[in-house]
Amino acid sequence: MKRYPFEYDHSRPFLKQAGDWIADVFYDILPEAGFELRDEQIYMAYQLERAFAQKQTIFAEAGVGTGKTLVYLLYAIVYARYTRKPAIIACADESLIEQLAKPEGDLAKLARHVGLTIDARMAKSADRYLCLAKLGQVPFDDEDSNLYRGVRDELPRFVHQYEAMQSFHAYGDRKQYPHLNDQQWDKISWDSFQDCFSCEQRHRCGQTLSREHYRKSSDLIICSHDFYMEHVWTYEGRKREGQLPLLPDHCAVVFDEGHLLESAAQKALTYSLKHSVFEELICRLTKGEIRESLAVLIDEAIDRSESMFHTLTSHCEDIPGSERKRIVLGKPLLEEVRLFRQVIEAIEEELVFESELYTLNDYQLRIVEEHLETIQKALSLFQNSEALISWATETEDGLTLVIMPRAVKEVFRERVFALDIPVVFSSATLSVDGSFDYIAGILGADHYVSFSTQSPYDYSNQMEVLVPEWAHGASLEEKMRAAVSLLNRTEGRALILFNGKEELLRFKELLPSYPECADMRFWFEGDAEISHLIRYFQRDEASVLCALSLWEGLDIPGPSLSNVIIWSLPFPPQDPVFMAKREAAESPYDEVDLPYMLLRLQQGIGRLIRSREDRGIVAILSEEIHRDALLRQAIEALLPQGVPLQTLELRS
């Protein structure tokens, strides 16, 4: 394979030559293939040339239809070949990864029309893979046992064999089990409490084999924000354990839908603690010959852990509409944390002596020491309530304590921006009132360049935004009748965006009561793997897709998506994360709730028009718009120029 798609002259700067070739792609090659020449795309290309040449952090705000994905892909590919290291493309979630890499996606378009052979491999998060240990633990009397038996029967032969593997193929990806709904998948997929280090099947695990595959990519590695931040957060720890980092050395990173990166970073930096997991971990030390003093401390640590979680139970409060429990810190709980940390510290000191005696397995000892250090970090953060957000969740085997840092900027400064590589943030919504200071501030980007380009579409002639007028305050019955009326107007062909799982399930429950929709096909997020649902929706033109997570990134041009129904304004939920943000703000509504809602709403509206030929309606089923003049003004301000907010009268 030819290294560069142009003749490289070593006497001239590489990126200048790459930029000239990319300009030819947009001015000549793609228009000859039927693509539209876009000034916004050319402008973005010149901005990225500068950022890559100077290894800068750049905030690239480009409206819908500017073709920003093709721009950053071309620069990432040629730069990867120049440096002989892959570039990382980090997308907001797994469904966006699939859209980028699908047969008709942007990578396929480049390969076909530009004549490139692109080595792009996907690095998916661990929870997107089947866990062989959990699959083996599903009881035979489970209500879905036949489904799981089918999954076992379809496993590659080498999974069940213990001789050296002659060949293998990728398996275990969530995408390969579209017939399982999310609850069924959760029973057999990896979760944060699985200890892969001690798993006897780890070297035959689909997740492990996929890592061996994507590490060898020469051009691009495509992953989620969550996965990239997990790589950043676990980099040093994995090296100490003798493990390879999740991602190999890379030459650049692009964060697509970069405005969502803060929440992904917080999620990746989260600690989850559970008594049963700690007990199983610490008891590993008793499998070797240990001194009596250490054995006594292990028993004490188990008692302290159990006591701490028992006390935690009495310090939890339910949050209406949330599975997360609010933790009310008090002296009894903090004292239990102190005592638990004290005994862990004593065990860590004892392990120093044990390591010198060589009576414990060195590999297992390193794993236990790393886990104990992690627990210490988490509980230290827990004792400093001003620096954390914490909550608890109830599961079948007990309470889980979740600890998340409030700020992530220091991690970004030290482990992303300090790498001396180009870092690209791309999205249609990165700035606030024309300034990038807000996102730069929360991410710790002290030095950056930025630019904005508008969408080239004629929204005033392509889009209508409707707000129904309510007779009874937007009751559930009214909203159902409004949705049914709107669906009949476009004969399906709609995306319905919900702001919570309860909303979606209630709609799904009531839908059979409306015979007007009896002939329409509905797809519901959670009933199958999300990328398959998107594909079904796109291919079945008159169908309806009901979703929670597709406010960003969904790209379906054409008549399949002619109607976006926003079930309610997407204000942030009442959960500990946003409670903490509100408590830290002087004006919680203006600083937290309203900006979050407007950004998400703008992204949701942006799902409708994806090409110059698209036409359609957006309906916002909100009662607040009619009674809050300032809210209405804020929503009107984010609509595309020339698109008014129109009142829709509903027939009785």
CSV table of N, CA, C and O in Angstrom, one decimal, residues 493-604:
chain,number,residue,atom,x,y,z
A,493,ARG,N,-42.2,7.9,9.9
A,493,ARG,CA,-41.0,8.6,9.5
A,493,ARG,C,-40.5,9.6,10.6
A,493,ARG,O,-40.1,10.7,10.4
A,494,ALA,N,-40.6,9.1,11.9
A,494,ALA,CA,-40.3,10.0,13.0
A,494,ALA,C,-39.3,9.5,14.0
A,494,ALA,O,-39.2,8.2,14.2
A,495,LEU,N,-38.7,10.4,14.6
A,495,LEU,CA,-37.8,10.1,15.8
A,495,LEU,C,-38.5,10.8,17.0
A,495,LEU,O,-38.7,12.0,17.0
A,496,ILE,N,-38.8,10.0,18.0
A,496,ILE,CA,-39.3,10.6,19.2
A,496,ILE,C,-38.2,10.5,20.3
A,496,ILE,O,-37.8,9.4,20.6
A,497,LEU,N,-37.9,11.7,20.8
A,497,LEU,CA,-36.8,11.8,21.8
A,497,LEU,C,-37.4,12.0,23.2
A,497,LEU,O,-38.2,12.9,23.4
A,498,PHE,N,-37.0,11.1,24.1
A,498,PHE,CA,-37.5,11.1,25.5
A,498,PHE,C,-36.4,11.6,26.4
A,498,PHE,O,-35.2,11.3,26.1
A,499,ASN,N,-36.8,12.2,27.5
A,499,ASN,CA,-35.7,12.7,28.5
A,499,ASN,C,-35.5,11.8,29.6
A,499,ASN,O,-34.8,12.1,30.5
A,500,GLY,N,-36.2,10.7,29.7
A,500,GLY,CA,-36.1,9.7,30.8
A,500,GLY,C,-36.7,8.4,30.4
A,500,GLY,O,-37.6,8.3,29.6
A,501,LYS,N,-36.2,7.3,31.0
A,501,LYS,CA,-36.7,6.0,30.7
A,501,LYS,C,-38.2,5.8,31.1
A,501,LYS,O,-38.9,5.1,30.3
A,502,GLU,N,-38.6,6.5,32.2
A,502,GLU,CA,-40.0,6.4,32.5
A,502,GLU,C,-40.9,6.9,31.5
A,502,GLU,O,-42.0,6.4,31.2
A,503,GLU,N,-40.5,8.1,30.9
A,503,GLU,CA,-41.3,8.7,29.8
A,503,GLU,C,-41.5,7.7,28.6
A,503,GLU,O,-42.6,7.5,28.1
A,504,LEU,N,-40.4,7.1,28.2
A,504,LEU,CA,-40.4,6.2,27.1
A,504,LEU,C,-41.3,4.9,27.4
A,504,LEU,O,-42.1,4.5,26.6
A,505,LEU,N,-41.1,4.4,28.6
A,505,LEU,CA,-41.9,3.2,28.9
A,505,LEU,C,-43.4,3.5,29.0
A,505,LEU,O,-44.2,2.6,28.6
A,506,ARG,N,-43.7,4.7,29.5
A,506,ARG,CA,-45.1,5.0,29.6
A,506,ARG,C,-45.8,5.2,28.2
A,506,ARG,O,-46.9,4.8,28.0
A,507,PHE,N,-45.0,5.8,27.3
A,507,PHE,CA,-45.5,6.0,26.0
A,507,PHE,C,-45.7,4.6,25.3
A,507,PHE,O,-46.7,4.4,24.7
A,508,LYS,N,-44.7,3.7,25.5
A,508,LYS,CA,-44.8,2.4,24.9
A,508,LYS,C,-46.0,1.6,25.5
A,508,LYS,O,-46.7,0.9,24.8
A,509,GLU,N,-46.3,1.8,26.8
A,509,GLU,CA,-47.5,1.2,27.4
A,509,GLU,C,-48.8,1.7,26.9
A,509,GLU,O,-49.7,0.9,26.7
A,510,LEU,N,-48.9,3.0,26.6
A,510,LEU,CA,-50.2,3.6,26.2
A,510,LEU,C,-50.4,3.5,24.7
A,510,LEU,O,-51.5,3.6,24.2
A,511,LEU,N,-49.4,3.2,23.9
A,511,LEU,CA,-49.5,3.3,22.5
A,511,LEU,C,-50.5,2.3,21.9
A,511,LEU,O,-51.3,2.7,21.0
A,512,PRO,N,-50.7,1.1,22.4
A,512,PRO,CA,-51.7,0.2,21.8
A,512,PRO,C,-53.1,0.8,21.9
A,512,PRO,O,-54.0,0.3,21.2
A,513,SER,N,-53.3,1.8,22.8
A,513,SER,CA,-54.7,2.3,22.9
A,513,SER,C,-55.1,3.3,21.8
A,513,SER,O,-56.2,3.8,21.8
A,514,TYR,N,-54.1,3.5,20.9
A,514,TYR,CA,-54.4,4.5,19.8
A,514,TYR,C,-54.4,3.7,18.5
A,514,TYR,O,-53.3,3.5,17.9
A,515,PRO,N,-55.6,3.4,18.0
A,515,PRO,CA,-55.6,2.6,16.8
A,515,PRO,C,-55.1,3.3,15.5
A,515,PRO,O,-54.8,2.6,14.5
A,516,GLU,N,-55.0,4.6,15.6
A,516,GLU,CA,-54.5,5.4,14.5
A,516,GLU,C,-53.0,5.0,14.1
A,516,GLU,O,-52.5,5.2,13.0
A,517,CYS,N,-52.3,4.4,15.1
A,517,CYS,CA,-50.9,4.0,14.9
A,517,CYS,C,-50.8,2.5,14.8
A,517,CYS,O,-49.6,2.0,14.8
A,518,ALA,N,-51.9,1.8,14.6
A,518,ALA,CA,-51.8,0.3,14.6
A,518,ALA,C,-51.0,-0.2,13.4
A,518,ALA,O,-50.3,-1.2,13.5
A,519,ASP,N,-51.0,0.5,12.3
A,519,ASP,CA,-50.2,0.1,11.1
A,519,ASP,C,-48.8,0.6,11.1
A,519,ASP,O,-48.1,0.3,10.1
A,520,MET,N,-48.4,1.4,12.1
A,520,MET,CA,-47.0,1.9,12.1
A,520,MET,C,-46.1,1.0,12.8
A,520,MET,O,-46.5,0.3,13.8
A,521,ARG,N,-44.9,0.9,12.4
A,521,ARG,CA,-43.9,0.0,13.1
A,521,ARG,C,-43.0,0.9,14.0
A,521,ARG,O,-42.5,1.9,13.6
A,522,PHE,N,-42.9,0.5,15.3
A,522,PHE,CA,-42.2,1.3,16.3
A,522,PHE,C,-41.0,0.5,16.8
A,522,PHE,O,-41.0,-0.7,17.0
A,523,TRP,N,-39.9,1.2,16.9
A,523,TRP,CA,-38.6,0.6,17.5
A,523,TRP,C,-38.3,1.4,18.7
A,523,TRP,O,-38.3,2.6,18.8
A,524,PHE,N,-38.1,0.6,19.8
A,524,PHE,CA,-37.8,1.2,21.1
A,524,PHE,C,-36.4,0.9,21.6
A,524,PHE,O,-36.0,-0.2,21.6
A,525,GLU,N,-35.7,2.0,22.0
A,525,GLU,CA,-34.4,1.8,22.5
A,525,GLU,C,-34.5,0.9,23.8
A,525,GLU,O,-35.3,1.1,24.6
A,526,GLY,N,-33.6,0.0,23.8
A,526,GLY,CA,-33.6,-1.0,24.9
A,526,GLY,C,-34.1,-2.4,24.6
A,526,GLY,O,-33.8,-3.4,25.2
A,527,ASP,N,-34.9,-2.4,23.5
A,527,ASP,CA,-35.5,-3.7,23.0
A,527,ASP,C,-34.5,-4.5,22.2
A,527,ASP,O,-34.6,-5.7,22.0
A,528,ALA,N,-33.4,-3.9,21.7
A,528,ALA,CA,-32.4,-4.5,20.9
A,528,ALA,C,-31.2,-3.6,20.9
A,528,ALA,O,-31.2,-2.5,21.4
A,529,GLU,N,-30.1,-4.1,20.3
A,529,GLU,CA,-28.8,-3.4,20.3
A,529,GLU,C,-29.1,-2.1,19.4
A,529,GLU,O,-29.7,-2.2,18.4
A,530,ILE,N,-28.6,-1.0,19.9
A,530,ILE,CA,-29.0,0.3,19.3
A,530,ILE,C,-28.6,0.5,17.9
A,530,ILE,O,-29.4,1.1,17.1
A,531,SER,N,-27.4,0.1,17.4
A,531,SER,CA,-27.1,0.3,16.0
A,531,SER,C,-28.0,-0.5,15.1
A,531,SER,O,-28.3,-0.1,14.0
A,532,HIS,N,-28.5,-1.7,15.6
A,532,HIS,CA,-29.4,-2.4,14.7
A,532,HIS,C,-30.8,-1.7,14.7
A,532,HIS,O,-31.4,-1.7,13.6
A,533,LEU,N,-31.2,-1.1,15.8
A,533,LEU,CA,-32.4,-0.4,15.8
A,533,LEU,C,-32.4,0.8,14.8
A,533,LEU,O,-33.3,1.1,14.0
A,534,ILE,N,-31.2,1.5,14.8
A,534,ILE,CA,-31.0,2.6,13.9
A,534,ILE,C,-31.1,2.1,12.4
A,534,ILE,O,-31.7,2.8,11.6
A,535,ARG,N,-30.5,1.0,12.2
A,535,ARG,CA,-30.5,0.4,10.8
A,535,ARG,C,-31.9,0.0,10.4
A,535,ARG,O,-32.3,0.3,9.3
A,536,TYR,N,-32.6,-0.6,11.3
A,536,TYR,CA,-34.0,-1.0,11.0
A,536,TYR,C,-34.8,0.3,10.7
A,536,TYR,O,-35.6,0.3,9.7
A,537,PHE,N,-34.7,1.3,11.5
A,537,PHE,CA,-35.4,2.5,11.3
A,537,PHE,C,-35.1,3.2,9.9
A,537,PHE,O,-36.0,3.7,9.2
A,538,GLN,N,-33.8,3.2,9.6
A,538,GLN,CA,-33.4,3.9,8.3
A,538,GLN,C,-34.0,3.1,7.1
A,538,GLN,O,-34.4,3.7,6.1
A,539,ARG,N,-34.0,1.8,7.2
A,539,ARG,CA,-34.4,1.0,6.1
A,539,ARG,C,-35.9,0.9,5.9
A,539,ARG,O,-36.4,0.6,4.8
A,540,ASP,N,-36.6,1.0,7.1
A,540,ASP,CA,-38.0,0.9,7.1
A,540,ASP,C,-38.6,2.3,7.1
A,540,ASP,O,-38.8,2.8,8.2
A,541,GLU,N,-38.8,2.9,5.9
A,541,GLU,CA,-39.0,4.3,5.8
A,541,GLU,C,-40.1,4.9,6.7
A,541,GLU,O,-40.0,5.9,7.2
A,542,ALA,N,-41.2,4.1,6.8
A,542,ALA,CA,-42.4,4.7,7.5
A,542,ALA,C,-42.4,4.3,9.0
A,542,ALA,O,-43.4,4.6,9.6
A,543,SER,N,-41.3,3.8,9.5
A,543,SER,CA,-41.3,3.4,10.9
A,543,SER,C,-41.0,4.6,11.8
A,543,SER,O,-40.7,5.7,11.4
A,544,VAL,N,-41.1,4.3,13.1
A,544,VAL,CA,-40.8,5.3,14.2
A,544,VAL,C,-39.8,4.8,15.2
A,544,VAL,O,-40.0,3.7,15.7
A,545,LEU,N,-38.8,5.6,15.5
A,545,LEU,CA,-37.8,5.2,16.4
A,545,LEU,C,-38.0,6.0,17.7
A,545,LEU,O,-38.0,7.3,17.7
A,546,CYS,N,-38.1,5.4,18.8
A,546,CYS,CA,-38.3,6.0,20.1
A,546,CYS,C,-37.0,5.8,20.9
A,546,CYS,O,-36.6,4.7,21.2
A,547,ALA,N,-36.3,6.9,21.3
A,547,ALA,CA,-35.0,6.8,21.9
A,547,ALA,C,-34.8,7.7,23.1
A,547,ALA,O,-35.4,8.8,23.2
A,548,LEU,N,-33.8,7.4,23.9
A,548,LEU,CA,-33.3,8.2,25.0
A,548,LEU,C,-32.0,8.8,24.7
A,548,LEU,O,-31.7,9.9,25.2
A,549,SER,N,-31.1,8.1,24.0
A,549,SER,CA,-29.7,8.5,23.9
A,549,SER,C,-29.3,9.1,22.5
A,549,SER,O,-28.1,9.3,22.3
A,550,LEU,N,-30.3,9.4,21.6
A,550,LEU,CA,-29.9,9.8,20.3
A,550,LEU,C,-30.2,11.3,20.0
A,550,LEU,O,-30.4,11.7,18.9
A,551,TRP,N,-30.0,12.1,21.1
A,551,TRP,CA,-30.1,13.5,20.9
A,551,TRP,C,-29.0,14.0,20.1
A,551,TRP,O,-29.1,15.1,19.4
A,552,GLU,N,-27.8,13.4,20.2
A,552,GLU,CA,-26.6,13.8,19.4
A,552,GLU,C,-26.2,12.8,18.4
A,552,GLU,O,-26.4,11.6,18.6
A,553,GLY,N,-25.7,13.2,17.3
A,553,GLY,CA,-24.9,12.4,16.4
A,553,GLY,C,-25.7,11.5,15.4
A,553,GLY,O,-25.1,11.1,14.4
A,554,LEU,N,-27.0,11.3,15.6
A,554,LEU,CA,-27.8,10.5,14.7
A,554,LEU,C,-27.8,11.2,13.4
A,554,LEU,O,-28.3,12.3,13.3
A,555,ASP,N,-27.4,10.5,12.3
A,555,ASP,CA,-27.3,11.1,11.0
A,555,ASP,C,-28.1,10.3,10.0
A,555,ASP,O,-27.5,9.3,9.4
A,556,ILE,N,-29.3,10.6,9.7
A,556,ILE,CA,-30.2,9.8,8.8
A,556,ILE,C,-30.8,10.8,7.8
A,556,ILE,O,-31.9,11.4,8.1
A,557,PRO,N,-30.1,11.1,6.7
A,557,PRO,CA,-30.7,12.0,5.7
A,557,PRO,C,-31.8,11.2,5.0
A,557,PRO,O,-31.9,10.0,5.0
A,558,GLY,N,-32.7,12.0,4.3
A,558,GLY,CA,-33.8,11.4,3.5
A,558,GLY,C,-35.1,11.3,4.3
A,558,GLY,O,-35.2,11.7,5.4
A,559,PRO,N,-36.1,10.8,3.6
A,559,PRO,CA,-37.5,10.8,4.2
A,559,PRO,C,-37.7,9.9,5.4
A,559,PRO,O,-38.7,10.1,6.0
A,560,SER,N,-36.8,9.0,5.7
A,560,SER,CA,-37.0,8.1,6.9
A,560,SER,C,-37.1,9.0,8.1
A,560,SER,O,-37.7,8.5,9.1
A,561,LEU,N,-36.5,10.1,8.1
A,561,LEU,CA,-36.6,11.0,9.3
A,561,LEU,C,-37.1,12.4,8.9
A,561,LEU,O,-36.3,13.2,8.5
A,562,SER,N,-38.4,12.5,8.9
A,562,SER,CA,-39.1,13.7,8.5
A,562,SER,C,-39.8,14.4,9.6
A,562,SER,O,-40.4,15.5,9.4
A,563,ASN,N,-39.6,13.9,10.8
A,563,ASN,CA,-40.4,14.4,12.0
A,563,ASN,C,-39.6,14.1,13.2
A,563,ASN,O,-39.3,12.9,13.5
A,564,VAL,N,-39.3,15.1,14.0
A,564,VAL,CA,-38.6,14.9,15.3
A,564,VAL,C,-39.6,15.4,16.4
A,564,VAL,O,-40.0,16.6,16.4
A,565,ILE,N,-40.0,14.5,17.2
A,565,ILE,CA,-40.9,14.8,18.3
A,565,ILE,C,-40.2,14.8,19.6
A,565,ILE,O,-39.6,13.8,20.0
A,566,ILE,N,-40.1,16.0,20.3
A,566,ILE,CA,-39.4,16.1,21.5
A,566,ILE,C,-40.4,16.0,22.7
A,566,ILE,O,-41.2,16.9,22.8
A,567,TRP,N,-40.4,14.9,23.4
A,567,TRP,CA,-41.5,14.6,24.3
A,567,TRP,C,-41.6,15.6,25.5
A,567,TRP,O,-42.7,16.0,25.9
A,568,SER,N,-40.4,16.1,25.9
A,568,SER,CA,-40.4,17.1,27.0
A,568,SER,C,-39.1,17.8,26.9
A,568,SER,O,-38.1,17.3,26.3
A,569,LEU,N,-39.0,19.0,27.4
A,569,LEU,CA,-37.7,19.8,27.4
A,569,LEU,C,-36.7,19.0,28.1
A,569,LEU,O,-36.9,18.6,29.3
A,570,PRO,N,-35.5,18.8,27.6
A,570,PRO,CA,-34.5,17.9,28.2
A,570,PRO,C,-33.7,18.6,29.3
A,570,PRO,O,-32.5,18.7,29.2
A,571,PHE,N,-34.4,19.0,30.3
A,571,PHE,CA,-33.7,19.5,31.5
A,571,PHE,C,-32.9,18.4,32.2
A,571,PHE,O,-33.3,17.2,32.1
A,572,PRO,N,-31.8,18.7,32.9
A,572,PRO,CA,-31.0,17.6,33.5
A,572,PRO,C,-31.8,16.9,34.6
A,572,PRO,O,-32.7,17.5,35.2
A,573,PRO,N,-31.5,15.6,34.9
A,573,PRO,CA,-32.3,14.9,35.9
A,573,PRO,C,-32.0,15.3,37.3
A,573,PRO,O,-31.0,16.0,37.6
A,574,GLN,N,-32.9,14.8,38.2
A,574,GLN,CA,-32.7,15.0,39.6
A,574,GLN,C,-31.8,13.9,40.1
A,574,GLN,O,-32.4,12.9,40.6
A,575,ASP,N,-30.5,14.0,40.0
A,575,ASP,CA,-29.7,12.9,40.5
A,575,ASP,C,-28.5,13.6,41.1
A,575,ASP,O,-28.3,14.8,41.1
A,576,PRO,N,-27.6,12.8,41.9
A,576,PRO,CA,-26.6,13.4,42.7
A,576,PRO,C,-25.6,14.2,41.9
A,576,PRO,O,-25.0,15.2,42.4
A,577,VAL,N,-25.3,13.9,40.6
A,577,VAL,CA,-24.4,14.6,39.8
A,577,VAL,C,-24.9,16.1,39.6
A,577,VAL,O,-24.1,17.0,39.8
A,578,PHE,N,-26.1,16.2,39.1
A,578,PHE,CA,-26.6,17.5,38.9
A,578,PHE,C,-27.0,18.2,40.1
A,578,PHE,O,-27.0,19.5,40.2
A,579,MET,N,-27.4,17.5,41.2
A,579,MET,CA,-27.6,18.1,42.5
A,579,MET,C,-26.3,18.8,43.0
A,579,MET,O,-26.4,20.0,43.5
A,580,ALA,N,-25.2,18.2,42.8
A,580,ALA,CA,-23.9,18.8,43.2
A,580,ALA,C,-23.6,20.0,42.4
A,580,ALA,O,-23.1,21.0,42.9
A,581,LYS,N,-23.9,19.9,41.1
A,581,LYS,CA,-23.6,21.1,40.2
A,581,LYS,C,-24.5,22.3,40.6
A,581,LYS,O,-24.1,23.4,40.7
A,582,ARG,N,-25.8,22.0,41.0
A,582,ARG,CA,-26.7,23.0,41.4
A,582,ARG,C,-26.2,23.6,42.7
A,582,ARG,O,-26.3,24.9,42.9
A,583,GLU,N,-25.8,22.8,43.6
A,583,GLU,CA,-25.4,23.3,44.9
A,583,GLU,C,-24.1,24.2,44.8
A,583,GLU,O,-24.0,25.1,45.6
A,584,ALA,N,-23.3,24.0,43.8
A,584,ALA,CA,-22.1,24.8,43.6
A,584,ALA,C,-22.3,26.1,42.8
A,584,ALA,O,-21.4,26.9,42.7
A,585,ALA,N,-23.5,26.2,42.3
A,585,ALA,CA,-23.8,27.4,41.4
A,585,ALA,C,-24.6,28.5,42.2
A,585,ALA,O,-25.4,28.2,43.1
A,586,GLU,N,-24.3,29.7,41.9
A,586,GLU,CA,-25.0,30.8,42.5
A,586,GLU,C,-26.4,30.9,42.0
A,586,GLU,O,-27.3,31.2,42.8
A,587,SER,N,-26.6,30.6,40.8
A,587,SER,CA,-28.0,30.6,40.2
A,587,SER,C,-28.1,29.3,39.4
A,587,SER,O,-27.8,29.2,38.2
A,588,PRO,N,-28.6,28.2,40.1
A,588,PRO,CA,-28.6,26.9,39.6
A,588,PRO,C,-29.4,26.8,38.2
A,588,PRO,O,-28.9,26.1,37.3
A,589,TYR,N,-30.5,27.4,38.1
A,589,TYR,CA,-31.3,27.3,36.9
A,589,TYR,C,-30.5,28.0,35.7
A,589,TYR,O,-30.4,27.4,34.7
A,590,ASP,N,-30.0,29.2,36.0
A,590,ASP,CA,-29.3,29.9,34.9
A,590,ASP,C,-28.0,29.3,34.5
A,590,ASP,O,-27.5,29.3,33.4
A,591,GLU,N,-27.3,28.7,35.5
A,591,GLU,CA,-25.9,28.2,35.3
A,591,GLU,C,-25.8,26.7,35.0
A,591,GLU,O,-24.9,26.3,34.3
A,592,VAL,N,-26.8,26.0,35.4
A,592,VAL,CA,-26.8,24.5,35.2
A,592,VAL,C,-28.0,24.0,34.3
A,592,VAL,O,-27.8,23.5,33.2
A,593,ASP,N,-29.2,24.2,34.8
A,593,ASP,CA,-30.3,23.6,34.2
A,593,ASP,C,-30.6,24.1,32.8
A,593,ASP,O,-30.8,23.4,31.8
A,594,LEU,N,-30.7,25.5,32.7
A,594,LEU,CA,-31.0,26.1,31.4
A,594,LEU,C,-30.0,25.8,30.3
A,594,LEU,O,-30.3,25.4,29.2
A,595,PRO,N,-28.7,26.1,30.6
A,595,PRO,CA,-27.7,25.8,29.5
A,595,PRO,C,-27.6,24.3,29.1
A,595,PRO,O,-27.5,24.0,27.9
A,596,TYR,N,-27.8,23.4,30.0
A,596,TYR,CA,-27.8,22.0,29.7
A,596,TYR,C,-29.0,21.7,28.8
A,596,TYR,O,-28.9,21.0,27.7
A,597,MET,N,-30.1,22.2,29.1
A,597,MET,CA,-31.3,21.9,28.4
A,597,MET,C,-31.2,22.5,27.0
A,597,MET,O,-31.6,21.8,26.0
A,598,LEU,N,-30.8,23.8,26.8
A,598,LEU,CA,-30.7,24.4,25.5
A,598,LEU,C,-29.7,23.7,24.6
A,598,LEU,O,-30.0,23.5,23.4
A,599,LEU,N,-28.6,23.3,25.2
A,599,LEU,CA,-27.6,22.6,24.3
A,599,LEU,C,-28.2,21.2,23.8
A,599,LEU,O,-28.1,20.9,22.7
A,600,ARG,N,-28.8,20.5,24.7
A,600,ARG,CA,-29.4,19.2,24.3
A,600,ARG,C,-30.6,19.4,23.4
A,600,ARG,O,-30.7,18.6,22.4
A,601,LEU,N,-31.4,20.4,23.6
A,601,LEU,CA,-32.5,20.7,22.7
A,601,LEU,C,-32.0,21.0,21.3
A,601,LEU,O,-32.5,20.6,20.3
A,602,GLN,N,-30.9,21.9,21.3
A,602,GLN,CA,-30.4,22.3,20.0
A,602,GLN,C,-29.9,21.0,19.2
A,602,GLN,O,-30.0,20.9,18.0
A,603,GLN,N,-29.2,20.1,19.9
A,603,GLN,CA,-28.7,18.9,19.3
A,603,GLN,C,-29.9,18.0,18.8
A,603,GLN,O,-29.9,17.4,17.7
A,604,GLY,N,-30.9,17.9,19.6
A,604,GLY,CA,-32.1,17.1,19.2
A,604,GLY,C,-32.8,17.7,18.0
A,604,GLY,O,-33.1,16.9,17.1
